[in-house]
Amino acid sequence: MAPHTEQLTRPAVRLRGLTRSFDGRTVLDGIDLDLPAGQFTALLGHSGSGKSTLLRAVAGLDHKVTGSGRLDAPERVSVVFQDSRLLPWRRVLDNVLLGLDGKDAERRGREALAEVGLEGRERAWPNELSGGEAQRAALARSLVREPELLLADEPFGALDALTRIRMHGLLRELWKRHRPSVLLVTHDVDEAIVLADRVLVLDKGRIGLDLTIDRPHPRSYRDPLLGEYRERLLAALGVTEDHA
Amino acid sequence: MTTTTTAVPVTTREETPPVRRRRRGLAPGRRLPATRLIGPALLLALWAAASAAGRLDPGAVPAPWTVLRTAGHLWTAGTLPTDIATSVERAAYGFAIGLVAGVVLALASGLSRVGEALIDGTVNLNRAIPTLGLIPLFILWLGIGETFKIAIIAIVVYIPIYLNTHAALSGIDSRYVELAEVQGLSRLRFIRQIVIPGALPGFFVGLRLGVTGSWLGLVVLEQINATSGLGYMMFQAQNYGQSDVILVGLLVYGVFGLVSDSAVRLIERRVLSWRRTLSS
Ligand SMILES: Nc1ncnc2c1ncn2[C@@H]1O[C@H](COP(=O)(O)OP(=O)(O)OP(=O)(O)O)[C@@H](O)[C@H]1O
Ligand SMILES: [Mg+2]
């Protein structure tokens, strides 16, 4: 394993001139971006600005998309989708273990489920879980592989506000324990501010704003010092407060 | 509850509020035990009543007890068991071959582009030709023995199994393909853990059609080219005007059809226990 100092200096993700287009329409227009190892980054942008396109490129899921540029990403990447994407014909534990090998896989799977508070639900079928529980199971599935990079595309978008707040705490907690680099796509400015240490705004195919949020955790939505960040992000997104 | 004494009468609710709010349930509700037998039983009762009242011509539609008595005679005489065995054997062989062929072809064409190019068009061409129309040709090729009968039944069976399994295999949700890529599944594991379980519901639709098809094929074959078996028995009975024997044959066919369909349903319920559908 690489020594700790090297991990800090070498970025986990490095994009150089990343370009992606659909039918001649450029969605990502030469993006340069470094994500340091272990950093929690949020990616904001208008609907259709290309957030998912960028995330799918980093995940290596865009085989059929035309594009160019250099992309370095770690070997172990996990993705959390907006839907939990549990296979309905496998029990929860078997879903968590999907693609996992090794003698102690099952033990690790149980531990991961316990970590997200789903102890005792190992034998449940996915369609017996609530939306929040299913998303927690999906989180367990991506963490059990101990990813170096965790990509999440609006993972809480389908959840109610209360569940979402609890999931924020959980995600942050899990991140602290496992320290993967995180790239969280969201369209919720507050979610980005509360969770991430760095917030990017994708605009016209480029990173329009790169903001480091230097506030201690856990953060509260009502922290007045976060209001300043919120205003800058909303301005970058072209939203003024009285319209919001 | 408070009682108010005002000029305006206040309607106080007498009964305790219901625990559950009434809402029209759209699922058909819990299935009653053995409900599927009610219809046939009613029909049987009607038949018996009409026979007892003398409203049916015994030459055309004999009474249920006459049919049962005839069945008993045929059974003890040993002809019925032999005929049944012959028919079941045909149906079973044909069904087994059709099942294997349908599944293997569906896998080959659903999982590889080359296989699809070679197989899918061919099967659809085969489907366009009514299988029973192949009977004369098959008799010419294979003779009027057992082989051609089994071949025809196999064709009747493999087509629905192929079509439904292939559709299910190639209709796999692209979101699950993405998931498999993200989780780093090998191609073999992807097929075993995602494609095949995902295609099972479609396969069972085809299987049930195939089971029905095997009996249908059998009945037609035995009625028009009978040299032995249940159909032969019925064919002979027709020549001698024994409507009761014909009814015995139909009864046996019906029982076979019901039993095999129930067996498939049972297996389906076991295998697809993760599904919570209207019928659960
Ligand atoms: N497979 C595709 N084929 C054609 N166009 C696509 C495809 N995927 C995305 N696009 C287009 O690329 C643009 C960016 O899409 P993308 O999904 O990345 O947006 P997004 O920022 O994730 O939006 P949202 O917040 O609504 O999820 C959109 O205009 C979309 O129409
Ligand atoms: Mg998106």
Short mmCIF file of N, CA and C in Angstrom, two decimals, chain B residues 27-156:
data_model
loop_
_atom_site.label_atom_id
_atom_site.label_comp_id
_atom_site.label_asym_id
_atom_site.label_seq_id
_atom_site.Cartn_x
_atom_site.Cartn_y
_atom_site.Cartn_z
N ALA B 27 -56.49 -4.86 -5.72
CA ALA B 27 -56.07 -6.24 -5.89
C ALA B 27 -57.30 -7.12 -5.67
N PRO B 28 -57.42 -8.22 -6.38
CA PRO B 28 -58.64 -9.01 -6.30
C PRO B 28 -58.89 -9.64 -4.94
N GLY B 29 -57.99 -9.52 -4.01
CA GLY B 29 -58.24 -10.05 -2.68
C GLY B 29 -57.70 -11.45 -2.51
N ARG B 30 -57.81 -11.92 -1.30
CA ARG B 30 -57.24 -13.22 -0.98
C ARG B 30 -57.96 -14.32 -1.74
N ARG B 31 -57.18 -15.28 -2.20
CA ARG B 31 -57.77 -16.36 -2.97
C ARG B 31 -58.40 -17.37 -2.03
N LEU B 32 -59.63 -17.78 -2.35
CA LEU B 32 -60.29 -18.79 -1.53
C LEU B 32 -59.70 -20.15 -1.87
N PRO B 33 -59.67 -21.05 -0.88
CA PRO B 33 -59.08 -22.36 -1.17
C PRO B 33 -59.91 -23.12 -2.21
N ALA B 34 -59.22 -23.70 -3.17
CA ALA B 34 -59.85 -24.56 -4.17
C ALA B 34 -60.94 -23.86 -4.97
N THR B 35 -60.84 -22.53 -5.07
CA THR B 35 -61.89 -21.82 -5.81
C THR B 35 -61.92 -22.19 -7.28
N ARG B 36 -60.77 -22.62 -7.78
CA ARG B 36 -60.74 -22.90 -9.20
C ARG B 36 -61.53 -24.15 -9.54
N LEU B 37 -61.92 -24.89 -8.51
CA LEU B 37 -62.70 -26.10 -8.76
C LEU B 37 -64.19 -25.83 -8.76
N ILE B 38 -64.59 -24.63 -8.30
CA ILE B 38 -66.01 -24.36 -8.17
C ILE B 38 -66.71 -24.40 -9.53
N GLY B 39 -66.12 -23.74 -10.51
CA GLY B 39 -66.72 -23.71 -11.85
C GLY B 39 -66.94 -25.10 -12.41
N PRO B 40 -65.87 -25.90 -12.50
CA PRO B 40 -66.05 -27.26 -13.01
C PRO B 40 -67.07 -28.08 -12.21
N ALA B 41 -67.04 -27.93 -10.90
CA ALA B 41 -67.98 -28.69 -10.07
C ALA B 41 -69.42 -28.32 -10.39
N LEU B 42 -69.66 -27.03 -10.60
CA LEU B 42 -70.99 -26.55 -10.94
C LEU B 42 -71.44 -27.15 -12.27
N LEU B 43 -70.53 -27.15 -13.20
CA LEU B 43 -70.83 -27.69 -14.53
C LEU B 43 -71.20 -29.17 -14.43
N LEU B 44 -70.42 -29.88 -13.61
CA LEU B 44 -70.65 -31.30 -13.41
C LEU B 44 -72.03 -31.54 -12.80
N ALA B 45 -72.37 -30.70 -11.81
CA ALA B 45 -73.67 -30.83 -11.15
C ALA B 45 -74.81 -30.61 -12.15
N LEU B 46 -74.65 -29.61 -13.00
CA LEU B 46 -75.66 -29.32 -14.02
C LEU B 46 -75.86 -30.52 -14.94
N TRP B 47 -74.74 -31.07 -15.35
CA TRP B 47 -74.74 -32.22 -16.26
C TRP B 47 -75.48 -33.39 -15.61
N ALA B 48 -75.12 -33.68 -14.35
CA ALA B 48 -75.74 -34.78 -13.63
C ALA B 48 -77.25 -34.55 -13.49
N ALA B 49 -77.60 -33.30 -13.14
CA ALA B 49 -79.02 -32.99 -12.95
C ALA B 49 -79.80 -33.18 -14.24
N ALA B 50 -79.23 -32.68 -15.32
CA ALA B 50 -79.92 -32.77 -16.61
C ALA B 50 -80.08 -34.23 -17.04
N SER B 51 -79.05 -35.03 -16.77
CA SER B 51 -79.12 -36.45 -17.13
C SER B 51 -80.19 -37.16 -16.30
N ALA B 52 -80.19 -36.87 -15.00
CA ALA B 52 -81.15 -37.51 -14.09
C ALA B 52 -82.56 -37.13 -14.48
N ALA B 53 -82.74 -35.90 -14.94
CA ALA B 53 -84.08 -35.45 -15.32
C ALA B 53 -84.46 -35.93 -16.71
N GLY B 54 -83.54 -36.65 -17.35
CA GLY B 54 -83.84 -37.17 -18.67
C GLY B 54 -83.87 -36.13 -19.76
N ARG B 55 -83.22 -34.99 -19.53
CA ARG B 55 -83.25 -33.92 -20.54
C ARG B 55 -82.16 -34.10 -21.59
N LEU B 56 -81.24 -35.03 -21.38
CA LEU B 56 -80.16 -35.23 -22.34
C LEU B 56 -80.34 -36.57 -23.04
N ASP B 57 -80.07 -36.57 -24.35
CA ASP B 57 -80.12 -37.82 -25.11
C ASP B 57 -78.92 -38.68 -24.70
N PRO B 58 -79.16 -39.83 -24.04
CA PRO B 58 -78.03 -40.64 -23.54
C PRO B 58 -77.10 -41.08 -24.66
N GLY B 59 -77.60 -41.13 -25.90
CA GLY B 59 -76.74 -41.53 -27.01
C GLY B 59 -75.72 -40.44 -27.35
N ALA B 60 -76.13 -39.18 -27.17
CA ALA B 60 -75.23 -38.08 -27.50
C ALA B 60 -74.40 -37.69 -26.28
N VAL B 61 -75.07 -37.43 -25.15
CA VAL B 61 -74.37 -37.07 -23.92
C VAL B 61 -74.79 -38.03 -22.82
N PRO B 62 -74.01 -39.07 -22.60
CA PRO B 62 -74.37 -40.01 -21.54
C PRO B 62 -74.20 -39.38 -20.16
N ALA B 63 -74.87 -39.94 -19.18
CA ALA B 63 -74.81 -39.40 -17.82
C ALA B 63 -73.41 -39.57 -17.24
N PRO B 64 -73.06 -38.72 -16.27
CA PRO B 64 -71.72 -38.81 -15.67
C PRO B 64 -71.42 -40.20 -15.12
N TRP B 65 -72.44 -40.81 -14.49
CA TRP B 65 -72.17 -42.13 -13.91
C TRP B 65 -71.94 -43.18 -14.99
N THR B 66 -72.60 -43.03 -16.14
CA THR B 66 -72.33 -43.95 -17.25
C THR B 66 -70.88 -43.83 -17.68
N VAL B 67 -70.41 -42.58 -17.79
CA VAL B 67 -69.02 -42.35 -18.19
C VAL B 67 -68.07 -42.99 -17.20
N LEU B 68 -68.38 -42.81 -15.90
CA LEU B 68 -67.51 -43.37 -14.87
C LEU B 68 -67.49 -44.89 -14.96
N ARG B 69 -68.68 -45.47 -15.16
CA ARG B 69 -68.77 -46.92 -15.24
C ARG B 69 -67.94 -47.43 -16.42
N THR B 70 -68.09 -46.75 -17.57
CA THR B 70 -67.32 -47.14 -18.75
C THR B 70 -65.82 -47.03 -18.46
N ALA B 71 -65.45 -45.95 -17.80
CA ALA B 71 -64.03 -45.78 -17.47
C ALA B 71 -63.55 -46.95 -16.63
N GLY B 72 -64.38 -47.36 -15.66
CA GLY B 72 -64.02 -48.49 -14.81
C GLY B 72 -63.84 -49.76 -15.63
N HIS B 73 -64.79 -50.00 -16.54
CA HIS B 73 -64.69 -51.19 -17.40
C HIS B 73 -63.41 -51.17 -18.20
N LEU B 74 -63.16 -50.01 -18.86
CA LEU B 74 -61.98 -49.91 -19.72
C LEU B 74 -60.70 -50.10 -18.90
N TRP B 75 -60.74 -49.59 -17.68
CA TRP B 75 -59.55 -49.70 -16.83
C TRP B 75 -59.29 -51.15 -16.47
N THR B 76 -60.34 -51.85 -15.99
CA THR B 76 -60.14 -53.24 -15.58
C THR B 76 -59.81 -54.12 -16.77
N ALA B 77 -60.34 -53.76 -17.94
CA ALA B 77 -60.03 -54.55 -19.13
C ALA B 77 -58.58 -54.34 -19.57
N GLY B 78 -57.94 -53.29 -19.04
CA GLY B 78 -56.52 -53.09 -19.34
C GLY B 78 -56.26 -52.23 -20.55
N THR B 79 -57.29 -51.87 -21.31
CA THR B 79 -57.01 -51.05 -22.50
C THR B 79 -56.75 -49.61 -22.11
N LEU B 80 -57.50 -49.09 -21.15
CA LEU B 80 -57.34 -47.68 -20.78
C LEU B 80 -55.93 -47.38 -20.24
N PRO B 81 -55.41 -48.21 -19.29
CA PRO B 81 -54.04 -47.93 -18.81
C PRO B 81 -53.03 -47.92 -19.95
N THR B 82 -53.14 -48.85 -20.88
CA THR B 82 -52.17 -48.89 -21.99
C THR B 82 -52.29 -47.63 -22.84
N ASP B 83 -53.54 -47.26 -23.14
CA ASP B 83 -53.73 -46.07 -23.97
C ASP B 83 -53.19 -44.82 -23.28
N ILE B 84 -53.48 -44.72 -21.98
CA ILE B 84 -52.99 -43.55 -21.25
C ILE B 84 -51.47 -43.52 -21.26
N ALA B 85 -50.87 -44.68 -20.98
CA ALA B 85 -49.40 -44.73 -20.94
C ALA B 85 -48.82 -44.30 -22.28
N THR B 86 -49.40 -44.80 -23.37
CA THR B 86 -48.89 -44.43 -24.70
C THR B 86 -48.95 -42.92 -24.90
N SER B 87 -50.12 -42.35 -24.56
CA SER B 87 -50.31 -40.91 -24.79
C SER B 87 -49.38 -40.08 -23.91
N VAL B 88 -49.29 -40.47 -22.64
CA VAL B 88 -48.44 -39.70 -21.72
C VAL B 88 -46.99 -39.75 -22.19
N GLU B 89 -46.59 -40.91 -22.66
CA GLU B 89 -45.21 -41.05 -23.10
C GLU B 89 -44.92 -40.11 -24.26
N ARG B 90 -45.84 -40.08 -25.23
CA ARG B 90 -45.68 -39.17 -26.36
C ARG B 90 -45.58 -37.73 -25.90
N ALA B 91 -46.54 -37.35 -25.08
CA ALA B 91 -46.56 -35.95 -24.64
C ALA B 91 -45.29 -35.62 -23.87
N ALA B 92 -44.86 -36.55 -23.02
CA ALA B 92 -43.70 -36.29 -22.18
C ALA B 92 -42.43 -36.17 -23.02
N TYR B 93 -42.24 -37.10 -23.95
CA TYR B 93 -41.07 -37.02 -24.81
C TYR B 93 -41.06 -35.72 -25.60
N GLY B 94 -42.19 -35.47 -26.25
CA GLY B 94 -42.29 -34.27 -27.08
C GLY B 94 -42.04 -33.02 -26.25
N PHE B 95 -42.65 -33.00 -25.06
CA PHE B 95 -42.51 -31.83 -24.20
C PHE B 95 -41.05 -31.65 -23.76
N ALA B 96 -40.43 -32.76 -23.35
CA ALA B 96 -39.05 -32.68 -22.86
C ALA B 96 -38.13 -32.16 -23.96
N ILE B 97 -38.29 -32.71 -25.16
CA ILE B 97 -37.42 -32.26 -26.26
C ILE B 97 -37.69 -30.80 -26.58
N GLY B 98 -38.97 -30.44 -26.63
CA GLY B 98 -39.32 -29.06 -26.93
C GLY B 98 -38.79 -28.09 -25.88
N LEU B 99 -38.88 -28.52 -24.62
CA LEU B 99 -38.41 -27.66 -23.52
C LEU B 99 -36.91 -27.40 -23.65
N VAL B 100 -36.16 -28.50 -23.82
CA VAL B 100 -34.71 -28.35 -23.92
C VAL B 100 -34.35 -27.50 -25.14
N ALA B 101 -34.98 -27.81 -26.28
CA ALA B 101 -34.66 -27.06 -27.49
C ALA B 101 -35.00 -25.58 -27.32
N GLY B 102 -36.18 -25.30 -26.77
CA GLY B 102 -36.59 -23.92 -26.59
C GLY B 102 -35.62 -23.15 -25.71
N VAL B 103 -35.24 -23.77 -24.59
CA VAL B 103 -34.35 -23.08 -23.65
C VAL B 103 -32.96 -22.89 -24.26
N VAL B 104 -32.43 -23.96 -24.86
CA VAL B 104 -31.07 -23.86 -25.42
C VAL B 104 -31.03 -22.82 -26.53
N LEU B 105 -32.01 -22.87 -27.43
CA LEU B 105 -32.02 -21.90 -28.52
C LEU B 105 -32.19 -20.47 -27.99
N ALA B 106 -33.06 -20.32 -27.00
CA ALA B 106 -33.28 -18.98 -26.45
C ALA B 106 -32.01 -18.45 -25.80
N LEU B 107 -31.28 -19.30 -25.08
CA LEU B 107 -30.03 -18.87 -24.46
C LEU B 107 -29.02 -18.50 -25.53
N ALA B 108 -28.91 -19.36 -26.55
CA ALA B 108 -27.92 -19.11 -27.60
C ALA B 108 -28.23 -17.81 -28.33
N SER B 109 -29.50 -17.55 -28.58
CA SER B 109 -29.79 -16.35 -29.35
C SER B 109 -29.96 -15.12 -28.47
N GLY B 110 -30.30 -15.34 -27.19
CA GLY B 110 -30.45 -14.20 -26.31
C GLY B 110 -29.12 -13.69 -25.77
N LEU B 111 -28.11 -14.54 -25.76
CA LEU B 111 -26.85 -14.16 -25.12
C LEU B 111 -25.74 -13.86 -26.10
N SER B 112 -25.95 -14.16 -27.38
CA SER B 112 -24.89 -13.83 -28.33
C SER B 112 -25.50 -13.29 -29.61
N ARG B 113 -24.83 -12.29 -30.17
CA ARG B 113 -25.34 -11.66 -31.39
C ARG B 113 -25.30 -12.62 -32.56
N VAL B 114 -24.24 -13.45 -32.61
CA VAL B 114 -24.15 -14.42 -33.70
C VAL B 114 -25.32 -15.38 -33.60
N GLY B 115 -25.55 -15.87 -32.38
CA GLY B 115 -26.66 -16.79 -32.18
C GLY B 115 -27.98 -16.17 -32.58
N GLU B 116 -28.16 -14.91 -32.23
CA GLU B 116 -29.40 -14.23 -32.57
C GLU B 116 -29.58 -14.17 -34.08
N ALA B 117 -28.47 -13.80 -34.77
CA ALA B 117 -28.55 -13.69 -36.23
C ALA B 117 -28.93 -15.02 -36.85
N LEU B 118 -28.38 -16.10 -36.30
CA LEU B 118 -28.64 -17.41 -36.90
C LEU B 118 -30.01 -17.95 -36.50
N ILE B 119 -30.38 -17.76 -35.24
CA ILE B 119 -31.52 -18.49 -34.70
C ILE B 119 -32.83 -17.72 -34.79
N ASP B 120 -32.80 -16.46 -34.39
CA ASP B 120 -34.08 -15.77 -34.16
C ASP B 120 -34.94 -15.72 -35.41
N GLY B 121 -34.35 -15.36 -36.53
CA GLY B 121 -35.12 -15.29 -37.76
C GLY B 121 -35.68 -16.65 -38.14
N THR B 122 -34.84 -17.66 -37.97
CA THR B 122 -35.26 -19.01 -38.34
C THR B 122 -36.46 -19.47 -37.52
N VAL B 123 -36.39 -19.22 -36.21
CA VAL B 123 -37.50 -19.65 -35.36
C VAL B 123 -38.77 -18.89 -35.73
N ASN B 124 -38.62 -17.61 -36.02
CA ASN B 124 -39.81 -16.84 -36.38
C ASN B 124 -40.41 -17.30 -37.70
N LEU B 125 -39.54 -17.76 -38.60
CA LEU B 125 -40.03 -18.35 -39.85
C LEU B 125 -40.81 -19.62 -39.53
N ASN B 126 -40.23 -20.44 -38.66
CA ASN B 126 -40.86 -21.68 -38.23
C ASN B 126 -42.22 -21.39 -37.60
N ARG B 127 -42.27 -20.31 -36.84
CA ARG B 127 -43.51 -19.96 -36.15
C ARG B 127 -44.59 -19.56 -37.14
N ALA B 128 -44.14 -18.94 -38.25
CA ALA B 128 -45.13 -18.46 -39.22
C ALA B 128 -45.86 -19.62 -39.90
N ILE B 129 -45.21 -20.79 -39.93
CA ILE B 129 -45.86 -21.96 -40.53
C ILE B 129 -46.65 -22.67 -39.44
N PRO B 130 -47.95 -22.83 -39.61
CA PRO B 130 -48.71 -23.57 -38.59
C PRO B 130 -48.14 -24.97 -38.45
N THR B 131 -47.74 -25.31 -37.22
CA THR B 131 -47.03 -26.57 -37.01
C THR B 131 -47.84 -27.77 -37.45
N LEU B 132 -49.15 -27.71 -37.20
CA LEU B 132 -49.96 -28.87 -37.55
C LEU B 132 -50.01 -29.06 -39.07
N GLY B 133 -49.71 -28.00 -39.80
CA GLY B 133 -49.63 -28.12 -41.25
C GLY B 133 -48.43 -28.91 -41.70
N LEU B 134 -47.50 -29.13 -40.78
CA LEU B 134 -46.29 -29.90 -41.13
C LEU B 134 -46.54 -31.40 -41.06
N ILE B 135 -47.69 -31.79 -40.53
CA ILE B 135 -47.95 -33.21 -40.28
C ILE B 135 -47.73 -34.08 -41.53
N PRO B 136 -48.33 -33.73 -42.68
CA PRO B 136 -48.15 -34.60 -43.86
C PRO B 136 -46.68 -34.78 -44.22
N LEU B 137 -45.94 -33.67 -44.19
CA LEU B 137 -44.53 -33.73 -44.54
C LEU B 137 -43.76 -34.62 -43.57
N PHE B 138 -44.06 -34.46 -42.29
CA PHE B 138 -43.35 -35.24 -41.28
C PHE B 138 -43.68 -36.72 -41.39
N ILE B 139 -44.93 -37.03 -41.78
CA ILE B 139 -45.28 -38.44 -41.96
C ILE B 139 -44.46 -39.02 -43.11
N LEU B 140 -44.32 -38.21 -44.17
CA LEU B 140 -43.52 -38.67 -45.30
C LEU B 140 -42.08 -38.92 -44.88
N TRP B 141 -41.54 -38.00 -44.10
CA TRP B 141 -40.13 -38.10 -43.71
C TRP B 141 -39.90 -39.19 -42.66
N LEU B 142 -40.77 -39.20 -41.65
CA LEU B 142 -40.47 -40.01 -40.46
C LEU B 142 -41.36 -41.24 -40.35
N GLY B 143 -42.27 -41.41 -41.27
CA GLY B 143 -43.19 -42.53 -41.16
C GLY B 143 -44.29 -42.22 -40.17
N ILE B 144 -45.29 -43.11 -40.11
CA ILE B 144 -46.44 -42.79 -39.30
C ILE B 144 -46.30 -43.33 -37.86
N GLY B 145 -45.07 -43.64 -37.47
CA GLY B 145 -44.83 -44.18 -36.13
C GLY B 145 -44.83 -43.13 -35.04
N GLU B 146 -44.05 -43.38 -34.02
CA GLU B 146 -44.01 -42.47 -32.86
C GLU B 146 -43.18 -41.22 -33.15
N THR B 147 -42.12 -41.39 -33.94
CA THR B 147 -41.16 -40.30 -34.10
C THR B 147 -41.81 -39.03 -34.60
N PHE B 148 -42.65 -39.14 -35.60
CA PHE B 148 -43.22 -37.91 -36.16
C PHE B 148 -44.14 -37.24 -35.16
N LYS B 149 -44.85 -38.04 -34.37
CA LYS B 149 -45.74 -37.44 -33.37
C LYS B 149 -44.93 -36.66 -32.34
N ILE B 150 -43.86 -37.29 -31.87
CA ILE B 150 -43.03 -36.62 -30.88
C ILE B 150 -42.41 -35.35 -31.46
N ALA B 151 -42.01 -35.46 -32.74
CA ALA B 151 -41.39 -34.28 -33.37
C ALA B 151 -42.39 -33.13 -33.45
N ILE B 152 -43.61 -33.44 -33.84
CA ILE B 152 -44.62 -32.36 -33.96
C ILE B 152 -44.88 -31.75 -32.58
N ILE B 153 -45.04 -32.58 -31.57
CA ILE B 153 -45.29 -32.04 -30.23
C ILE B 153 -44.12 -31.17 -29.78
N ALA B 154 -42.91 -31.64 -30.06
CA ALA B 154 -41.73 -30.87 -29.65
C ALA B 154 -41.74 -29.49 -30.30
N ILE B 155 -42.16 -29.44 -31.56
CA ILE B 155 -42.18 -28.13 -32.24
C ILE B 155 -43.24 -27.23 -31.63
N VAL B 156 -44.42 -27.83 -31.37
CA VAL B 156 -45.48 -27.02 -30.76
C VAL B 156 -45.01 -26.46 -29.41
#
